[in-house]
CSV table of C-alpha atoms and ligand atoms in Angstrom, one decimal:
chain,number,residue,atom,x,y,z
A,471,MET,CA,167.6,-35.4,-38.3
A,472,THR,CA,167.2,-39.0,-39.0
A,473,SER,CA,168.4,-39.3,-42.3
A,474,GLY,CA,171.6,-40.9,-41.2
A,475,PHE,CA,169.9,-43.8,-39.5
A,476,LYS,CA,171.5,-47.7,-40.2
A,477,LEU,CA,169.6,-50.5,-39.8
A,478,ALA,CA,171.5,-53.7,-38.5
A,479,PRO,CA,169.6,-56.7,-39.0
A,480,SER,CA,171.1,-59.2,-36.4
A,481,ILE,CA,171.8,-62.7,-38.2
A,482,LEU,CA,171.4,-64.3,-34.7
A,483,SER,CA,167.9,-64.7,-35.5
A,484,ALA,CA,168.4,-65.8,-39.1
A,485,ASP,CA,168.5,-69.5,-40.2
A,486,PHE,CA,172.4,-70.5,-39.5
A,487,SER,CA,172.1,-73.3,-42.4
A,488,ALA,CA,171.1,-70.3,-44.8
A,489,LEU,CA,173.3,-67.4,-43.9
A,490,GLY,CA,174.1,-66.3,-47.7
A,491,THR,CA,170.1,-66.1,-48.0
A,492,ALA,CA,170.1,-64.0,-45.0
A,493,LEU,CA,172.5,-61.6,-46.7
A,494,GLN,CA,170.6,-61.4,-49.7
A,495,LEU,CA,167.6,-60.4,-47.7
A,496,CYS,CA,169.8,-57.5,-45.9
A,497,ASP,CA,170.5,-56.4,-49.5
A,498,ASP,CA,167.3,-56.5,-50.9
A,499,GLY,CA,166.0,-54.7,-47.5
A,500,GLY,CA,168.6,-52.0,-47.9
A,501,ALA,CA,170.2,-52.7,-44.6
A,502,HIS,CA,173.3,-51.1,-44.0
A,503,TYR,CA,174.9,-53.1,-41.7
A,504,ILE,CA,175.4,-56.7,-41.0
A,505,HIS,CA,175.3,-57.7,-37.1
A,506,VAL,CA,177.0,-60.5,-35.7
A,507,ASP,CA,176.6,-61.9,-32.2
A,508,VAL,CA,179.6,-63.5,-30.8
A,509,MET,CA,179.0,-65.1,-27.7
A,510,ASP,CA,181.4,-67.3,-25.8
A,511,ASN,CA,179.6,-69.2,-23.2
A,512,GLN,CA,181.3,-67.4,-20.3
A,513,PHE,CA,180.6,-63.9,-20.8
A,514,VAL,CA,177.2,-64.8,-21.6
A,515,PRO,CA,175.4,-68.4,-21.4
A,516,ASN,CA,175.0,-68.5,-25.2
A,517,LEU,CA,177.5,-69.8,-27.5
A,518,THR,CA,177.4,-68.6,-31.0
A,519,ILE,CA,179.9,-67.2,-34.1
A,520,GLY,CA,183.4,-67.2,-34.5
A,521,PRO,CA,185.9,-65.7,-36.6
A,522,PRO,CA,185.6,-68.4,-39.9
A,523,VAL,CA,182.2,-67.6,-39.9
A,524,VAL,CA,182.8,-64.0,-40.2
A,525,ARG,CA,185.4,-65.0,-42.9
A,526,SER,CA,182.6,-66.8,-44.9
A,527,LEU,CA,180.0,-63.7,-44.5
A,528,ARG,CA,182.9,-61.0,-45.3
A,529,SER,CA,183.2,-63.1,-48.8
A,530,LEU,CA,179.4,-62.6,-49.5
A,531,THR,CA,178.8,-59.1,-48.6
A,532,LYS,CA,180.4,-55.7,-49.2
A,533,LYS,CA,177.9,-54.4,-46.1
A,534,HIS,CA,179.6,-53.2,-42.9
A,535,VAL,CA,180.1,-56.4,-40.7
A,536,ASP,CA,179.5,-55.3,-37.3
A,537,VAL,CA,181.0,-57.8,-34.8
A,538,HIS,CA,179.4,-57.4,-31.2
A,539,MET,CA,181.8,-59.4,-28.9
A,540,MET,CA,179.9,-60.7,-25.9
A,541,VAL,CA,183.1,-62.5,-24.5
A,542,ILE,CA,185.6,-62.3,-21.7
A,543,GLU,CA,189.0,-61.5,-22.4
A,544,PRO,CA,188.1,-59.6,-25.6
A,545,GLU,CA,191.7,-58.8,-26.7
A,546,LYS,CA,192.2,-62.2,-27.5
A,547,LEU,CA,189.5,-62.2,-30.1
A,548,VAL,CA,190.4,-58.8,-31.7
A,549,GLU,CA,193.2,-59.8,-34.1
A,550,PRO,CA,191.2,-62.8,-35.2
A,551,PHE,CA,187.8,-60.8,-36.1
A,552,ALA,CA,190.0,-58.1,-37.6
A,553,LYS,CA,191.6,-60.5,-40.1
A,554,ALA,CA,188.3,-62.3,-40.8
A,555,GLY,CA,187.1,-58.9,-42.3
A,556,ALA,CA,185.0,-57.5,-39.5
A,557,ASP,CA,184.4,-53.6,-40.2
A,558,GLY,CA,183.8,-52.6,-36.9
A,559,ILE,CA,184.6,-54.5,-33.4
A,560,THR,CA,182.6,-53.7,-30.2
A,561,PHE,CA,183.4,-55.2,-26.9
A,562,HIS,CA,181.7,-54.9,-23.7
A,563,ILE,CA,183.1,-52.7,-20.9
A,564,GLU,CA,182.1,-55.2,-18.1
A,565,ALA,CA,184.5,-58.0,-19.6
A,566,THR,CA,187.8,-56.2,-19.3
A,567,ASP,CA,189.6,-54.3,-16.3
A,568,ASP,CA,191.4,-52.2,-19.2
A,569,PRO,CA,189.0,-51.1,-21.5
A,570,LYS,CA,191.8,-48.3,-23.1
A,571,ALA,CA,193.7,-51.2,-24.0
A,572,VAL,CA,191.1,-53.1,-26.0
A,573,ILE,CA,190.1,-49.8,-27.4
A,574,ASP,CA,193.6,-49.2,-28.6
A,575,LEU,CA,194.0,-52.8,-29.9
A,576,ILE,CA,190.9,-52.8,-32.0
A,577,ARG,CA,192.4,-49.1,-33.3
A,578,SER,CA,195.4,-50.7,-34.4
A,579,THR,CA,193.7,-52.8,-36.5
A,580,GLY,CA,192.3,-50.0,-38.3
A,581,LYS,CA,188.5,-51.2,-37.4
A,582,ASP,CA,185.8,-49.2,-35.9
A,583,VAL,CA,185.9,-49.3,-32.3
A,584,GLY,CA,182.9,-50.1,-30.5
A,585,ILE,CA,182.2,-50.0,-26.7
A,586,SER,CA,179.0,-51.7,-25.3
A,587,LEU,CA,177.4,-51.6,-21.9
A,588,LYS,CA,174.8,-53.7,-20.5
A,589,PRO,CA,171.0,-52.4,-19.1
A,590,LYS,CA,172.5,-52.2,-15.3
A,591,THR,CA,175.6,-50.7,-16.0
A,592,PRO,CA,175.8,-46.9,-15.2
A,593,VAL,CA,176.4,-44.9,-18.2
A,594,SER,CA,178.8,-42.9,-16.1
A,595,ASP,CA,181.2,-46.1,-16.8
A,596,ILE,CA,181.7,-45.6,-20.5
A,597,VAL,CA,182.4,-41.8,-20.1
A,598,PRO,CA,185.9,-41.7,-19.7
A,599,PHE,CA,185.9,-43.8,-23.0
A,600,MET,CA,183.6,-41.8,-25.5
A,601,ASP,CA,186.2,-39.7,-27.0
A,602,GLN,CA,188.2,-42.7,-28.0
A,603,VAL,CA,185.4,-44.9,-29.9
A,604,ASP,CA,183.4,-44.7,-32.9
A,605,LEU,CA,180.3,-46.4,-31.5
A,606,VAL,CA,178.6,-46.9,-28.2
A,607,LEU,CA,176.6,-49.8,-28.4
A,608,VAL,CA,173.7,-49.7,-25.5
A,609,MET,CA,172.0,-53.1,-24.6
A,610,SER,CA,168.4,-52.7,-24.4
A,611,VAL,CA,168.1,-56.4,-22.9
A,612,GLU,CA,170.5,-58.3,-21.0
A,613,PRO,CA,173.0,-59.7,-23.7
A,614,GLY,CA,173.1,-63.6,-24.5
A,615,PHE,CA,169.8,-64.3,-26.7
A,616,GLY,CA,167.5,-63.0,-29.2
A,617,GLY,CA,163.9,-62.4,-29.3
A,618,GLN,CA,163.8,-60.7,-25.8
A,619,GLY,CA,161.4,-57.8,-24.8
A,620,TYR,CA,162.9,-54.4,-24.7
A,621,ILE,CA,164.0,-53.0,-21.4
A,622,ASP,CA,162.1,-49.8,-21.2
A,623,GLY,CA,164.2,-47.6,-19.3
A,624,SER,CA,166.7,-47.8,-22.3
A,625,THR,CA,165.1,-45.0,-24.1
A,626,GLU,CA,166.5,-42.9,-21.0
A,627,ARG,CA,170.0,-44.1,-21.1
A,628,VAL,CA,170.0,-43.8,-24.8
A,629,ALA,CA,168.9,-40.0,-24.6
A,630,GLU,CA,171.4,-39.3,-22.0
A,631,ILE,CA,174.4,-40.9,-23.8
A,632,LYS,CA,173.2,-38.9,-26.9
A,633,GLN,CA,173.1,-35.6,-24.5
A,634,LEU,CA,176.6,-36.3,-22.7
A,635,LEU,CA,178.0,-36.6,-26.6
A,636,ILE,CA,176.5,-33.5,-27.3
A,637,GLU,CA,178.0,-31.8,-24.4
A,638,LYS,CA,181.4,-33.4,-25.5
A,639,CYS,CA,181.0,-32.4,-29.0
A,640,LEU,CA,181.1,-35.7,-30.1
A,641,GLN,CA,177.8,-36.3,-32.0
A,642,ASP,CA,178.9,-36.4,-35.0
A,643,ARG,CA,181.9,-38.7,-34.4
A,644,VAL,CA,180.4,-41.3,-32.4
A,645,GLN,CA,177.3,-43.3,-33.1
A,646,ILE,CA,174.7,-44.6,-30.9
A,647,GLU,CA,173.7,-48.3,-31.6
A,648,VAL,CA,170.8,-49.9,-29.7
A,649,ASP,CA,170.5,-53.5,-29.7
A,650,GLY,CA,167.5,-55.9,-28.0
A,651,GLY,CA,164.1,-56.1,-28.4
A,652,ILE,CA,163.7,-53.4,-31.0
A,653,LYS,CA,160.6,-53.8,-33.3
A,654,LEU,CA,158.7,-51.4,-35.6
A,655,HIS,CA,156.5,-50.6,-32.8
A,656,ASN,CA,159.1,-49.1,-30.7
A,657,ALA,CA,161.9,-48.1,-33.3
A,658,LYS,CA,160.6,-44.6,-33.8
A,659,VAL,CA,160.9,-43.5,-30.1
A,660,VAL,CA,164.4,-44.9,-29.5
A,661,ILE,CA,165.6,-43.0,-32.8
A,662,ASP,CA,164.3,-39.9,-31.5
A,663,ALA,CA,166.0,-40.3,-28.2
A,664,GLY,CA,169.2,-40.3,-30.2
A,665,ALA,CA,170.3,-43.9,-31.7
A,666,ASP,CA,171.9,-43.5,-35.0
A,667,ILE,CA,171.9,-47.1,-35.7
A,668,LEU,CA,169.3,-50.2,-34.6
A,669,VAL,CA,170.0,-53.8,-34.7
A,670,ALA,CA,167.1,-55.8,-34.9
A,671,GLY,CA,167.2,-59.6,-34.9
A,672,SER,CA,163.7,-61.6,-34.4
A,673,GLU,CA,161.8,-58.8,-35.9
A,674,VAL,CA,163.5,-59.1,-39.1
A,675,PHE,CA,164.2,-62.6,-39.4
A,676,LYS,CA,161.5,-64.0,-37.6
A,677,ALA,CA,159.0,-62.2,-39.8
A,678,ASP,CA,157.0,-63.7,-43.1
A,679,ASP,CA,158.5,-60.7,-44.9
A,680,PRO,CA,162.2,-60.0,-43.7
A,681,VAL,CA,162.7,-57.6,-46.6
A,682,GLY,CA,159.3,-55.5,-46.0
A,683,VAL,CA,160.3,-55.2,-42.4
A,684,MET,CA,163.6,-53.6,-43.2
A,685,ARG,CA,162.2,-51.3,-45.5
A,686,SER,CA,159.4,-50.3,-43.0
A,687,PHE,CA,162.6,-49.6,-40.5
A,688,TYR,CA,163.8,-47.2,-42.9
A,689,ASP,CA,160.3,-45.7,-43.6
A,690,LEU,CA,159.7,-45.0,-39.8
A,691,ALA,CA,163.1,-43.3,-39.7
A,692,ARG,CA,162.4,-41.0,-42.1
A,693,SER,CA,158.6,-40.1,-41.0
B,1475,LIG,C1,171.6,-60.2,-27.8
B,1475,LIG,C2,172.2,-59.8,-28.9
B,1475,LIG,C3,171.3,-59.0,-30.1
B,1475,LIG,C4,170.0,-60.0,-30.5
B,1475,LIG,C5,169.1,-59.0,-31.0
B,1475,LIG,O1,172.5,-60.6,-26.9
B,1475,LIG,O2,173.1,-58.7,-28.7
B,1475,LIG,O3,171.9,-58.7,-30.8
B,1475,LIG,O4,170.3,-60.6,-31.8
B,1475,LIG,O5,167.9,-60.1,-31.2
B,1475,LIG,P1,166.6,-59.2,-31.1
B,1475,LIG,O6,166.3,-58.0,-31.9
B,1475,LIG,O7,165.6,-60.4,-31.2
B,1475,LIG,O8,166.5,-58.7,-29.6
B,1476,LIG,ZN1,174.1,-57.6,-30.6
C-alpha cells in the first residue's frame, strides 16, 4: 500500500551556500523528489528561490524537481520555472482568482500540475479542480518558513482528500503531498491517512545524518 511512497526533502532547510552537497545527500538517501520552496515576500513574508537557482539545481540532478510556488500572480512565474527545468509546478489556490487558467498554463508547459491549499482553506475549494491536476499539496503549517510544528488537524484533511479522490476514481492519477512539520515521529500516520509524498525540510537537513533520516522515512513507509 505504501510502496509508492516518495520523500521530497525541502532544500529550504539546507545550507544555501552548498546546494550541490544537499543534492548529493538526497541522492545518497534515495529521495525521489527535490522540493523547492519559492516565496515572494507577498503571498508569504519570506523571500527565497527564483528560476536561476532552479536552473542550477537542474544541471546537478536527475531527480524530480518539485517547485512549490508560494507567490501571488503565479501565472507570471510558470513559464520561467518550466524553462528553468522544473518537473512539477504547484501553485496556491488562495493566490489566484482563476485556478483553471493557472492549471491550463502549467499543463501547456508539459510539467506536472500541482494545486496547494493552506491549513485554513476549506477542502471543498479544491474539489472542482481535482480532476485537472496531478498533485494536491496539503499544507500542514502556515506557509512561509521551515521548522514549524505540524498542525494536527492536517491528518484528517489528508484523509478527507484521499476519500474524495477515491470517490472520483482519481486516487491513482492524483497524488497527495503533505508539507510542513513532517518528522520521523509523525510520518507514518500521515502516510496511512493517504499521503503519497511527504516533504521534509528541517528533519532532514538540520539532522546530523541527513542520509540516515531519509532512509528512515522510506523504512517507515514500508513498515
Ligand atoms: C513551508 C514550506 C515547506 C518547508 C517545510 O512554507 O512550504 O516546504 O520547507 O519545512 P519543515 O519540514 O521544516 O516544516
Ligand atoms: Zn513547500
